[in-house]
Short mmCIF file of C-alpha atoms and ligand atoms in Angstrom, two decimals:
data_model
loop_
_atom_site.label_atom_id
_atom_site.label_comp_id
_atom_site.label_asym_id
_atom_site.label_seq_id
_atom_site.Cartn_x
_atom_site.Cartn_y
_atom_site.Cartn_z
CA MET A 1 -23.03 -12.46 11.07
CA THR A 2 -21.73 -9.77 13.12
CA ARG A 3 -22.52 -6.44 11.95
CA TYR A 4 -19.95 -3.29 11.96
CA THR A 5 -20.79 0.51 11.50
CA MET A 6 -19.46 2.85 9.91
CA THR A 7 -18.32 5.91 12.05
CA ILE A 8 -19.45 9.28 11.08
CA ASP A 9 -18.80 12.57 13.71
CA GLY A 10 -17.53 9.77 16.03
CA ARG A 11 -21.07 7.84 16.00
CA SER A 12 -22.05 4.52 14.79
CA ALA A 13 -23.78 5.55 11.61
CA PRO A 14 -26.29 2.54 10.74
CA ALA A 15 -26.91 2.37 6.78
CA ALA A 16 -30.02 1.20 5.12
CA ALA A 17 -28.11 -1.09 2.61
CA THR A 18 -25.32 -3.39 2.87
CA PHE A 19 -23.31 -5.43 0.06
CA GLY A 20 -21.55 -8.51 1.11
CA VAL A 21 -17.92 -9.39 2.58
CA ILE A 22 -16.76 -12.71 0.79
CA ASN A 23 -13.81 -14.64 3.21
CA PRO A 24 -11.98 -15.51 0.17
CA ALA A 25 -10.94 -19.13 1.44
CA THR A 26 -14.48 -20.46 0.81
CA GLY A 27 -15.62 -18.28 -1.43
CA GLU A 28 -18.54 -17.56 0.52
CA VAL A 29 -19.87 -14.34 1.89
CA PHE A 30 -19.43 -14.27 5.81
CA ALA A 31 -20.51 -10.76 6.71
CA ARG A 32 -22.01 -7.80 5.42
CA ALA A 33 -21.11 -3.87 5.07
CA PRO A 34 -22.57 -0.91 4.89
CA ASP A 35 -23.10 0.69 1.54
CA CYS A 36 -22.69 4.38 2.33
CA SER A 37 -25.41 7.25 1.30
CA GLU A 38 -24.81 10.21 -0.45
CA GLN A 39 -26.37 11.49 2.85
CA GLN A 40 -24.52 9.81 4.95
CA LEU A 41 -21.14 11.18 2.64
CA ASP A 42 -21.78 14.80 3.12
CA ALA A 43 -22.80 13.77 7.11
CA ALA A 44 -18.88 12.24 6.93
CA PHE A 45 -17.43 15.08 5.02
CA ALA A 46 -19.21 18.16 7.50
CA ALA A 47 -17.92 16.32 10.32
CA ALA A 48 -14.33 16.15 9.54
CA GLU A 49 -14.51 19.75 8.20
CA ARG A 50 -16.04 20.96 12.14
CA ALA A 51 -13.50 19.26 13.63
CA GLN A 52 -10.84 20.53 11.57
CA ARG A 53 -11.42 24.12 13.52
CA GLU A 54 -10.70 22.39 16.50
CA TRP A 55 -7.85 19.35 15.45
CA GLY A 56 -6.11 22.14 13.98
CA LYS A 57 -4.84 24.21 16.84
CA ASP A 58 -2.71 22.08 19.23
CA GLU A 59 -0.35 19.64 18.49
CA ALA A 60 0.23 18.41 21.36
CA VAL A 61 -2.99 17.00 21.46
CA ARG A 62 -2.54 15.14 18.33
CA ARG A 63 0.82 13.80 19.36
CA LYS A 64 -1.39 12.45 22.16
CA ALA A 65 -4.06 10.77 20.65
CA LEU A 66 -2.33 9.47 17.75
CA HIS A 67 -0.13 7.60 20.19
CA ALA A 68 -2.98 5.99 22.24
CA ALA A 69 -4.17 4.89 18.56
CA GLY A 70 -0.97 3.26 18.44
CA ASP A 71 -1.24 1.57 21.65
CA LEU A 72 -4.82 0.68 20.95
CA LEU A 73 -3.78 -1.15 18.00
CA PHE A 74 -1.47 -3.13 19.69
CA ASN A 75 -3.78 -4.23 22.45
CA ARG A 76 -6.32 -4.62 20.65
CA ALA A 77 -4.21 -6.86 17.78
CA GLN A 78 -5.63 -10.48 18.75
CA GLU A 79 -8.95 -9.57 17.78
CA LEU A 80 -8.64 -7.48 14.92
CA ALA A 81 -6.51 -10.18 13.08
CA PRO A 82 -9.34 -12.76 13.26
CA LEU A 83 -11.96 -10.88 11.17
CA LEU A 84 -8.32 -9.09 8.88
CA THR A 85 -7.89 -12.37 7.53
CA ALA A 86 -11.55 -13.80 7.13
CA GLU A 87 -11.38 -10.83 4.90
CA GLN A 88 -8.01 -10.36 3.17
CA GLY A 89 -6.87 -14.16 3.44
CA LYS A 90 -3.87 -13.77 4.96
CA PRO A 91 -2.60 -16.35 7.80
CA ILE A 92 -2.75 -14.83 11.03
CA PRO A 93 1.02 -14.51 12.06
CA ASP A 94 0.80 -11.84 8.83
CA ALA A 95 -2.48 -10.51 9.78
CA LEU A 96 -1.01 -9.52 13.74
CA PHE A 97 2.27 -8.42 11.45
CA GLU A 98 -0.28 -5.89 9.65
CA ILE A 99 -1.79 -4.71 12.62
CA ALA A 100 1.59 -4.14 14.54
CA GLY A 101 2.54 -2.44 11.25
CA ALA A 102 -0.04 0.13 11.36
CA GLY A 103 0.58 0.96 15.44
CA ILE A 104 4.32 1.41 14.66
CA TRP A 105 3.03 3.80 11.60
CA LEU A 106 0.76 6.02 13.95
CA LYS A 107 3.22 5.69 16.86
CA HIS A 108 6.11 7.11 14.86
CA PHE A 109 4.55 9.71 13.04
CA ALA A 110 3.01 10.81 16.99
CA ASP A 111 6.68 11.63 17.44
CA LEU A 112 8.01 12.98 14.43
CA PRO A 113 8.67 17.25 14.11
CA VAL A 114 6.52 19.32 12.25
CA PRO A 115 8.93 22.19 11.15
CA ARG A 116 9.32 25.25 10.99
CA GLU A 117 12.49 26.67 10.04
CA VAL A 118 13.36 30.57 10.21
CA ILE A 119 14.87 30.64 6.56
CA ARG A 120 16.11 34.77 6.92
CA ASP A 121 16.60 37.15 10.59
CA ASP A 122 18.13 40.33 9.71
CA ASP A 123 17.79 44.06 10.49
CA ALA A 124 15.05 44.35 7.57
CA ALA A 125 12.90 40.92 8.18
CA ARG A 126 12.35 38.09 9.57
CA VAL A 127 10.88 35.20 7.68
CA GLU A 128 9.79 31.80 8.88
CA VAL A 129 8.06 28.41 6.51
CA ILE A 130 5.31 27.14 8.55
CA ARG A 131 3.06 24.15 7.36
CA ARG A 132 -0.42 24.45 8.21
CA PRO A 133 -3.65 21.99 8.11
CA MET A 134 -4.87 21.12 4.07
CA GLY A 135 -8.46 20.53 5.97
CA VAL A 136 -10.12 17.74 5.36
CA VAL A 137 -7.88 14.30 3.48
CA ALA A 138 -10.38 11.88 2.16
CA ALA A 139 -8.09 8.52 1.92
CA ILE A 140 -8.91 6.27 -0.27
CA THR A 141 -6.94 2.38 0.08
CA PRO A 142 -6.83 -1.01 -1.75
CA TRP A 143 -7.41 -4.59 -0.46
CA ASN A 144 -4.21 -6.11 0.21
CA PHE A 145 -2.91 -4.23 3.23
CA PRO A 146 -6.09 -2.84 4.34
CA LEU A 147 -4.86 -1.74 8.03
CA VAL A 148 -1.24 -0.76 7.42
CA LEU A 149 -2.08 1.31 4.10
CA ALA A 150 -4.37 3.28 5.66
CA THR A 151 -2.46 4.34 8.41
CA TRP A 152 0.49 5.74 5.57
CA LYS A 153 -2.94 7.91 5.25
CA LEU A 154 -4.78 8.75 8.86
CA ALA A 155 -0.86 9.65 10.28
CA PRO A 156 0.58 12.31 8.96
CA ALA A 157 -2.92 13.34 8.03
CA LEU A 158 -3.95 13.86 11.55
CA LEU A 159 -0.53 14.99 12.77
CA GLY A 160 -0.69 17.56 10.47
CA GLY A 161 -4.02 18.87 11.59
CA ASN A 162 -5.86 17.31 9.12
CA THR A 163 -9.41 15.71 9.65
CA VAL A 164 -10.01 12.45 7.44
CA VAL A 165 -13.31 10.39 5.50
CA LEU A 166 -11.66 7.23 5.08
CA LYS A 167 -12.92 4.32 2.50
CA PRO A 168 -12.01 1.18 2.56
CA SER A 169 -11.93 -1.36 -0.12
CA PRO A 170 -15.11 -3.32 -0.61
CA TYR A 171 -13.41 -6.20 -0.58
CA THR A 172 -12.06 -5.59 2.89
CA PRO A 173 -13.85 -3.19 4.45
CA LEU A 174 -14.45 -4.54 8.09
CA THR A 175 -11.16 -4.00 9.81
CA THR A 176 -10.85 -0.76 8.96
CA LEU A 177 -15.03 -0.21 10.19
CA ALA A 178 -13.42 -2.24 13.24
CA VAL A 179 -10.92 0.78 13.47
CA GLY A 180 -13.15 3.29 13.33
CA GLU A 181 -15.76 2.30 16.19
CA LEU A 182 -12.13 1.35 18.63
CA MET A 183 -10.74 4.86 17.68
CA ARG A 184 -14.34 6.57 19.06
CA GLU A 185 -12.16 6.04 22.46
CA VAL A 186 -9.04 7.97 21.47
CA LEU A 187 -9.84 10.49 18.69
CA PRO A 188 -12.22 13.62 18.89
CA PRO A 189 -16.23 13.13 17.14
CA GLY A 190 -15.33 13.68 13.38
CA VAL A 191 -11.61 13.81 13.14
CA LEU A 192 -11.99 10.41 11.36
CA ASN A 193 -14.83 9.10 9.57
CA VAL A 194 -14.51 5.97 8.29
CA VAL A 195 -17.11 5.02 4.95
CA THR A 196 -17.71 1.95 3.25
CA GLY A 197 -19.36 1.41 -0.25
CA LEU A 198 -18.97 0.34 -3.15
CA ASP A 199 -16.13 1.55 -6.01
CA PRO A 200 -18.93 4.31 -7.23
CA LEU A 201 -18.48 6.15 -3.38
CA GLY A 202 -14.76 6.26 -4.00
CA ALA A 203 -15.56 8.54 -6.97
CA ALA A 204 -18.39 10.31 -4.94
CA MET A 205 -15.27 11.50 -2.88
CA THR A 206 -12.95 12.78 -5.50
CA ALA A 207 -15.86 14.73 -6.80
CA HIS A 208 -17.12 16.18 -3.25
CA SER A 209 -16.39 19.51 -2.43
CA VAL A 210 -15.11 19.47 0.88
CA PRO A 211 -11.79 17.62 1.04
CA ARG A 212 -8.65 19.22 0.19
CA LYS A 213 -6.41 16.52 -0.45
CA ILE A 214 -6.77 13.15 -1.47
CA SER A 215 -4.75 10.51 -0.86
CA PHE A 216 -5.54 6.74 -2.85
CA THR A 217 -3.18 3.53 -2.24
CA GLY A 218 -4.72 1.32 -5.52
CA SER A 219 -4.39 0.81 -9.67
CA ILE A 220 -2.95 3.03 -12.04
CA ALA A 221 -6.27 2.04 -13.68
CA THR A 222 -7.95 4.13 -11.04
CA GLY A 223 -5.07 6.55 -9.90
CA LYS A 224 -5.45 8.12 -13.55
CA LYS A 225 -9.51 8.46 -12.77
CA VAL A 226 -8.20 10.37 -8.65
CA ALA A 227 -6.44 12.52 -10.82
CA ALA A 228 -8.80 13.74 -13.01
CA ALA A 229 -11.47 14.11 -10.45
CA ALA A 230 -8.83 16.12 -8.39
CA ALA A 231 -8.42 18.36 -11.27
CA ALA A 232 -11.84 19.66 -11.10
CA ASP A 233 -11.09 22.22 -8.16
CA LEU A 234 -7.10 21.51 -8.04
CA LYS A 235 -7.36 19.11 -4.80
CA ARG A 236 -3.89 18.05 -3.86
CA VAL A 237 -3.56 14.10 -4.79
CA THR A 238 -0.90 11.82 -3.70
CA LEU A 239 -1.41 8.82 -5.59
CA GLU A 240 0.54 5.54 -4.85
CA LEU A 241 -0.28 2.89 -7.91
CA GLY A 242 0.93 -0.06 -8.94
CA GLY A 243 4.26 -1.40 -9.26
CA ASN A 244 6.01 -4.39 -11.53
CA ASP A 245 10.06 -4.67 -10.18
CA PRO A 246 12.36 -5.96 -11.43
CA ALA A 247 15.03 -7.47 -9.37
CA VAL A 248 18.31 -7.64 -11.52
CA VAL A 249 20.38 -10.47 -10.41
CA LEU A 250 24.43 -10.01 -11.21
CA ASP A 251 26.87 -12.44 -12.70
CA ASP A 252 28.65 -12.69 -9.04
CA ALA A 253 25.23 -13.77 -7.25
CA ASP A 254 24.95 -17.12 -5.46
CA PRO A 255 21.69 -18.65 -6.46
CA ALA A 256 21.08 -20.86 -3.35
CA ALA A 257 21.84 -18.05 -1.38
CA ILE A 258 19.97 -15.38 -2.37
CA ALA A 259 16.44 -18.01 -3.68
CA PRO A 260 15.49 -17.58 -0.04
CA LYS A 261 15.13 -13.71 0.39
CA LEU A 262 14.23 -13.27 -3.18
CA PHE A 263 11.46 -16.03 -2.85
CA SER A 264 10.30 -14.05 0.35
CA ARG A 265 9.81 -10.56 -1.14
CA ALA A 266 8.08 -12.16 -4.35
CA PHE A 267 5.69 -14.18 -2.73
CA GLN A 268 5.24 -11.90 0.62
CA ASN A 269 1.03 -11.56 0.92
CA ASN A 270 0.99 -13.95 -1.79
CA GLY A 271 2.43 -11.59 -4.11
CA GLN A 272 -0.39 -9.17 -3.54
CA LEU A 273 1.96 -6.24 -2.10
CA CYS A 274 2.78 -2.88 -4.17
CA SER A 275 6.30 -3.37 -3.57
CA ALA A 276 6.70 -7.32 -4.10
CA ILE A 277 9.43 -8.13 -6.66
CA LYS A 278 7.48 -9.33 -9.59
CA ARG A 279 10.07 -10.19 -12.27
CA VAL A 280 13.74 -11.38 -12.05
CA TYR A 281 16.59 -10.59 -14.71
CA VAL A 282 19.20 -13.12 -14.43
CA PRO A 283 22.37 -13.77 -16.69
CA GLU A 284 22.14 -16.85 -18.51
CA HIS A 285 24.84 -19.46 -16.36
CA LEU A 286 22.54 -18.48 -13.05
CA HIS A 287 19.43 -18.90 -14.88
CA ASP A 288 18.58 -22.55 -14.34
CA ASP A 289 20.44 -22.79 -10.77
CA LEU A 290 18.44 -20.33 -9.48
CA VAL A 291 14.91 -21.13 -11.34
CA GLU A 292 15.58 -24.27 -9.68
CA ALA A 293 16.11 -23.02 -6.08
CA LEU A 294 12.90 -20.63 -6.36
CA ALA A 295 10.93 -23.07 -7.74
CA ALA A 296 11.71 -25.94 -5.16
CA THR A 297 10.83 -22.70 -2.37
CA ALA A 298 7.31 -22.33 -4.08
CA ARG A 299 7.24 -26.36 -3.76
CA ALA A 300 7.28 -26.83 -0.43
CA ALA A 301 5.16 -23.93 0.30
CA ARG A 302 2.13 -24.46 2.90
CA VAL A 303 -0.62 -22.57 1.41
CA GLY A 304 -4.47 -23.08 3.05
CA ASP A 305 -6.46 -21.42 5.45
CA GLY A 306 -5.00 -18.37 6.96
CA THR A 307 -6.81 -19.11 10.17
CA GLN A 308 -4.63 -22.53 10.00
CA GLU A 309 -1.45 -22.84 12.00
CA GLY A 310 1.26 -23.74 9.69
CA VAL A 311 0.39 -21.79 6.80
CA GLN A 312 2.54 -19.60 4.81
CA PHE A 313 0.51 -18.31 1.83
CA GLY A 314 -3.49 -17.63 2.16
CA PRO A 315 -5.75 -17.38 -0.99
CA ILE A 316 -5.65 -14.56 -3.47
CA ASN A 317 -7.87 -11.81 -2.32
CA ASN A 318 -10.76 -12.12 -4.67
CA ARG A 319 -12.21 -14.09 -7.64
CA PRO A 320 -11.45 -11.12 -10.42
CA GLN A 321 -8.16 -11.32 -9.24
CA LEU A 322 -7.61 -15.00 -9.27
CA GLU A 323 -9.00 -14.81 -12.94
CA ARG A 324 -6.11 -12.38 -13.86
CA VAL A 325 -3.42 -14.14 -12.08
CA SER A 326 -5.01 -17.70 -13.76
CA GLY A 327 -4.81 -15.68 -17.08
CA LEU A 328 -1.48 -14.32 -16.96
CA VAL A 329 -0.01 -17.54 -16.37
CA ALA A 330 -2.39 -19.65 -18.68
CA ASP A 331 -1.19 -16.94 -21.27
CA ALA A 332 2.76 -17.37 -20.91
CA LEU A 333 2.82 -21.31 -20.70
CA ALA A 334 0.68 -20.80 -24.24
CA ARG A 335 3.74 -19.31 -25.45
CA GLY A 336 6.21 -21.67 -24.57
CA GLY A 337 7.05 -20.30 -20.78
CA ARG A 338 7.46 -23.59 -18.55
CA ALA A 339 6.23 -23.70 -14.74
CA ALA A 340 9.16 -24.75 -12.93
CA ALA A 341 6.47 -24.61 -9.74
CA GLY A 342 2.81 -24.47 -9.54
CA GLY A 343 1.38 -23.44 -12.83
CA GLY A 344 -2.58 -23.18 -11.89
CA PRO A 345 -5.12 -22.73 -9.72
CA ILE A 346 -5.95 -25.30 -6.23
CA GLU A 347 -9.42 -27.46 -6.88
CA GLY A 348 -11.78 -26.59 -4.52
CA PRO A 349 -13.62 -23.71 -2.50
CA GLY A 350 -11.63 -20.65 -1.84
CA TYR A 351 -9.38 -18.82 -4.86
CA PHE A 352 -6.35 -20.59 -3.80
CA TYR A 353 -3.41 -20.53 -6.27
CA ARG A 354 0.14 -22.56 -6.36
CA PRO A 355 3.01 -20.86 -5.52
CA THR A 356 4.43 -20.60 -9.89
CA VAL A 357 7.96 -19.52 -10.90
CA LEU A 358 7.57 -19.05 -14.37
CA ALA A 359 10.88 -19.73 -16.69
CA ASP A 360 11.31 -19.73 -20.58
CA VAL A 361 9.22 -16.59 -20.33
CA GLU A 362 10.82 -13.33 -21.76
CA ASP A 363 9.70 -8.86 -21.96
CA GLY A 364 6.56 -8.89 -24.31
CA PHE A 365 4.97 -11.91 -22.00
CA ARG A 366 2.31 -10.35 -19.88
CA ILE A 367 3.37 -12.18 -16.96
CA VAL A 368 6.72 -10.20 -17.64
CA ASP A 369 5.07 -7.11 -18.88
CA GLU A 370 1.82 -6.64 -16.76
CA GLU A 371 1.50 -5.79 -12.39
CA GLN A 372 0.40 -9.66 -11.42
CA PHE A 373 0.13 -9.01 -8.11
CA GLY A 374 -0.30 -12.48 -7.43
CA PRO A 375 2.05 -15.79 -6.55
CA VAL A 376 3.47 -15.72 -9.50
CA LEU A 377 7.20 -15.01 -10.25
CA PRO A 378 8.48 -15.05 -13.96
CA VAL A 379 12.60 -15.18 -14.44
CA VAL A 380 13.89 -13.62 -17.59
CA ARG A 381 17.74 -14.43 -19.22
CA TYR A 382 19.59 -11.42 -19.86
CA GLY A 383 23.12 -11.03 -21.43
CA SER A 384 24.85 -7.55 -20.13
CA VAL A 385 24.21 -5.53 -17.43
CA ASP A 386 23.08 -2.92 -19.63
CA GLU A 387 20.59 -4.41 -21.59
CA ALA A 388 19.04 -5.88 -18.20
CA VAL A 389 18.43 -2.63 -17.12
CA GLU A 390 17.46 -0.99 -19.91
CA ARG A 391 14.83 -3.89 -19.79
CA ALA A 392 13.77 -3.09 -16.23
CA ASN A 393 13.44 0.95 -17.10
CA GLY A 394 11.54 0.17 -20.39
CA THR A 395 8.15 0.08 -18.53
CA HIS A 396 5.09 2.95 -17.39
CA PHE A 397 6.03 1.52 -13.74
CA GLY A 398 9.10 2.55 -11.95
CA LEU A 399 7.70 1.97 -8.19
CA CYS A 400 10.89 0.15 -6.96
CA GLY A 401 13.26 -2.49 -7.81
CA SER A 402 16.68 -4.13 -6.63
CA VAL A 403 19.71 -5.38 -7.60
CA TRP A 404 21.63 -8.64 -6.15
CA GLY A 405 25.18 -9.36 -5.98
CA ALA A 406 28.91 -10.26 -3.96
CA ASP A 407 29.98 -6.83 -5.18
CA VAL A 408 28.17 -4.68 -3.20
CA ASP A 409 29.55 -1.29 -4.44
CA ARG A 410 28.88 -2.47 -7.91
CA ALA A 411 25.36 -4.01 -7.17
CA THR A 412 24.81 -0.38 -5.67
CA GLU A 413 26.15 1.06 -8.91
CA VAL A 414 23.75 -0.46 -11.23
CA ALA A 415 20.57 0.56 -8.78
CA GLY A 416 21.36 3.96 -8.66
CA ARG A 417 20.47 3.41 -12.92
CA LEU A 418 16.90 1.60 -11.87
CA GLU A 419 14.19 4.20 -12.93
CA CYS A 420 12.15 3.81 -9.89
CA GLY A 421 11.02 5.44 -5.93
CA THR A 422 13.33 2.82 -4.49
CA ALA A 423 16.35 0.84 -5.39
CA TRP A 424 17.50 -2.14 -2.76
CA ILE A 425 20.99 -3.37 -3.02
CA ASN A 426 20.44 -7.42 -1.60
CA THR A 427 17.07 -6.71 -0.37
CA HIS A 428 13.51 -5.75 -1.36
CA ALA A 429 10.88 -4.28 0.12
CA ASP A 430 12.32 -3.45 3.11
CA LEU A 431 9.76 -0.25 4.35
CA HIS A 432 9.91 2.00 7.35
CA PRO A 433 7.70 4.35 8.08
CA GLY A 434 10.53 6.88 8.20
CA GLN A 435 11.71 6.29 4.48
CA PRO A 436 10.10 7.77 2.01
CA PHE A 437 8.43 5.79 -0.59
CA GLY A 438 6.62 6.48 -3.75
CA GLY A 439 6.89 5.71 -7.54
CA PHE A 440 8.33 7.04 -10.85
CA LYS A 441 5.98 7.44 -14.13
CA TRP A 442 2.92 5.70 -13.77
CA SER A 443 3.74 4.74 -10.47
CA GLY A 444 2.27 7.54 -8.50
CA VAL A 445 2.50 11.03 -7.69
CA GLY A 446 3.95 12.24 -4.96
CA THR A 447 5.62 10.35 -1.42
CA GLU A 448 4.66 8.96 1.78
CA ASN A 449 6.13 8.29 4.73
CA GLY A 450 8.89 10.29 6.54
CA PRO A 451 8.84 14.21 6.45
CA TRP A 452 8.28 13.92 2.60
CA GLY A 453 5.01 12.36 3.88
CA LEU A 454 4.29 14.69 6.73
CA GLU A 455 4.66 17.51 4.13
CA SER A 456 2.31 16.18 1.88
CA PHE A 457 -0.02 16.71 4.20
CA THR A 458 0.36 20.30 4.82
CA GLU A 459 0.63 24.10 3.45
CA LEU A 460 4.25 25.68 3.04
CA GLN A 461 2.77 28.98 4.56
CA VAL A 462 6.16 32.22 4.64
CA LEU A 463 5.61 34.70 7.41
CA HIS A 464 7.11 37.39 6.22
CA ARG A 465 7.22 40.17 9.31
CA ALA A 466 9.36 43.76 8.51
CA LYS A 467 11.48 44.99 10.58
CA SER A 468 11.49 48.47 8.94
P1 NAD B 501 -8.54 -0.08 -7.37
O1 NAD B 501 -7.81 1.36 -8.10
O2 NAD B 501 -9.20 -1.11 -7.89
O3 NAD B 501 -9.43 0.27 -6.10
C1 NAD B 501 -8.49 0.91 -4.70
C2 NAD B 501 -9.24 1.76 -4.12
O4 NAD B 501 -9.89 2.50 -5.24
C3 NAD B 501 -10.56 1.03 -3.67
O5 NAD B 501 -10.92 1.80 -2.63
C4 NAD B 501 -11.60 1.26 -4.58
O6 NAD B 501 -13.37 1.12 -4.23
C5 NAD B 501 -11.38 2.37 -4.77
N1 NAD B 501 -11.86 3.15 -6.07
C6 NAD B 501 -12.71 2.37 -7.10
N2 NAD B 501 -12.88 3.09 -8.32
C7 NAD B 501 -12.76 4.69 -8.04
C8 NAD B 501 -13.35 6.48 -8.49
N3 NAD B 501 -13.28 5.99 -9.71
N4 NAD B 501 -12.30 6.92 -7.68
C9 NAD B 501 -11.56 6.43 -6.57
N5 NAD B 501 -11.70 5.56 -5.79
C10 NAD B 501 -11.92 4.53 -6.49
O7 NAD B 501 -7.06 -1.42 -7.00
P2 NAD B 501 -7.45 -2.61 -6.00
O8 NAD B 501 -7.43 -3.32 -6.49
O9 NAD B 501 -7.92 -2.31 -4.84
O10 NAD B 501 -5.37 -2.65 -5.14
C11 NAD B 501 -4.47 -3.09 -6.75
C12 NAD B 501 -3.55 -2.43 -7.01
O11 NAD B 501 -3.37 -1.21 -5.68
C13 NAD B 501 -2.76 -3.09 -7.02
O12 NAD B 501 -1.91 -1.70 -8.48
C14 NAD B 501 -1.88 -2.42 -6.22
O13 NAD B 501 -0.05 -2.63 -6.68
C15 NAD B 501 -1.76 -1.27 -5.65
N6 NAD B 501 -1.10 -0.63 -4.94
C16 NAD B 501 -0.25 0.15 -5.01
C17 NAD B 501 0.20 0.54 -3.53
C18 NAD B 501 1.30 1.26 -3.15
O14 NAD B 501 1.86 1.80 -2.47
N7 NAD B 501 2.11 1.51 -4.75
C19 NAD B 501 0.46 -0.04 -1.95
C20 NAD B 501 -0.93 -1.28 -2.12
C21 NAD B 501 -1.17 -1.41 -3.96
#
């Protein structure tokens, strides 16, 4: 078994204890990851704190390093992709896409201006607003996109002059460890520390006295714990949490034309995407055609081990998630829902699940009300647009949403009524490093990406110079 090591203060940090990492395509442990000790976590934060003093000084050095980090990911993508597939399950082309995305994010921030604004300059005073680093950032990521979501945090944090201690999910620790090892070539010691361990390590990071900011992506339940822990010493937090994105199909939409895109944005990464379409609202007269078009696409999809060529969807990442998805579908079927495609797991080893389209389901069913985070799409009938909007909004979630229709102005007007951080028109989950991303309500606190994301990793300081 290849062993990957934690990166603390620019060096390999061997751990006394390890934990197993399962390949979801086989259900077998295929590697072991280090279980960070309390002393090692202290060492990682101490290294980050020391390194920050120098790192915070020179923006040009930071930009150069971020470019080099992005290039490194582009250059090493071929060797990282099989590791990401092995621990996460996604097909190799999707793994390559994610690694390229991580490189793009690093390079985008490498060139993003850090604002310095003179807001007043008159006879009495010159007042300038500048951005200062916060210090050390604790970054915690989930298992669906371990690498690209890490760079959503690293890139703005590092550009802003902060240093980072990064912890991936225990389900997908290896690619992040490997990237930590690679980054020793381009980042000074202590600027990026990578630690791995089970969930209590995340809690220990949020309770630690050194970090001034926690940037967290994960579930709502854990996000609330992070917010509570951060409150104890008023750490800043950004929380990117779960979603239950509605897609509202208007009555002038063409089901055959929109079904392929709706399908791809619901099932991307096997539905394990915070901003995937998680429920579709459709008017009665389009319902059957849309369900059939989605179901035909689902039936034709090729599911298998992500290392095999031509596979579109790999396994669900982990057994608890497979059981959760299975439970939500079983509940819907027991209550009168109909599986127009799929409807259950695939027999055999690994956590494979048939792409599933559910009809005859409605609000109040768990599969509609909760976040499935898996390859299942419920299609729900509605009467009026007002009713669809009300049901789309009638939830604690508020990450993203979309509206689909031939009259784009009308669709845009309806999209503007959705209570969510991003509302797309005739598309969904179209993300860009320069476009802000964040959730309303329980889907998050704060914003990532673009200048807004950068801002969230800085403290605003006013330099007020008296002239008389
Ligand atoms: P999770 O909340 O179980 O775990 C996320 C991370 O938090 C892991 O690294 C975990 O080890 C760590 N953790 C666990 N307990 C902790 C604690 N008490 N304190 C601090 N850290 C702790 O989430 P998951 O199952 O890995 O990810 C799936 C969820 O993430 C879904 O709900 C999905 O919607 C959400 N997600 C959101 C976004 C977004 O940008 N909004 C993106 C991807 C995923």
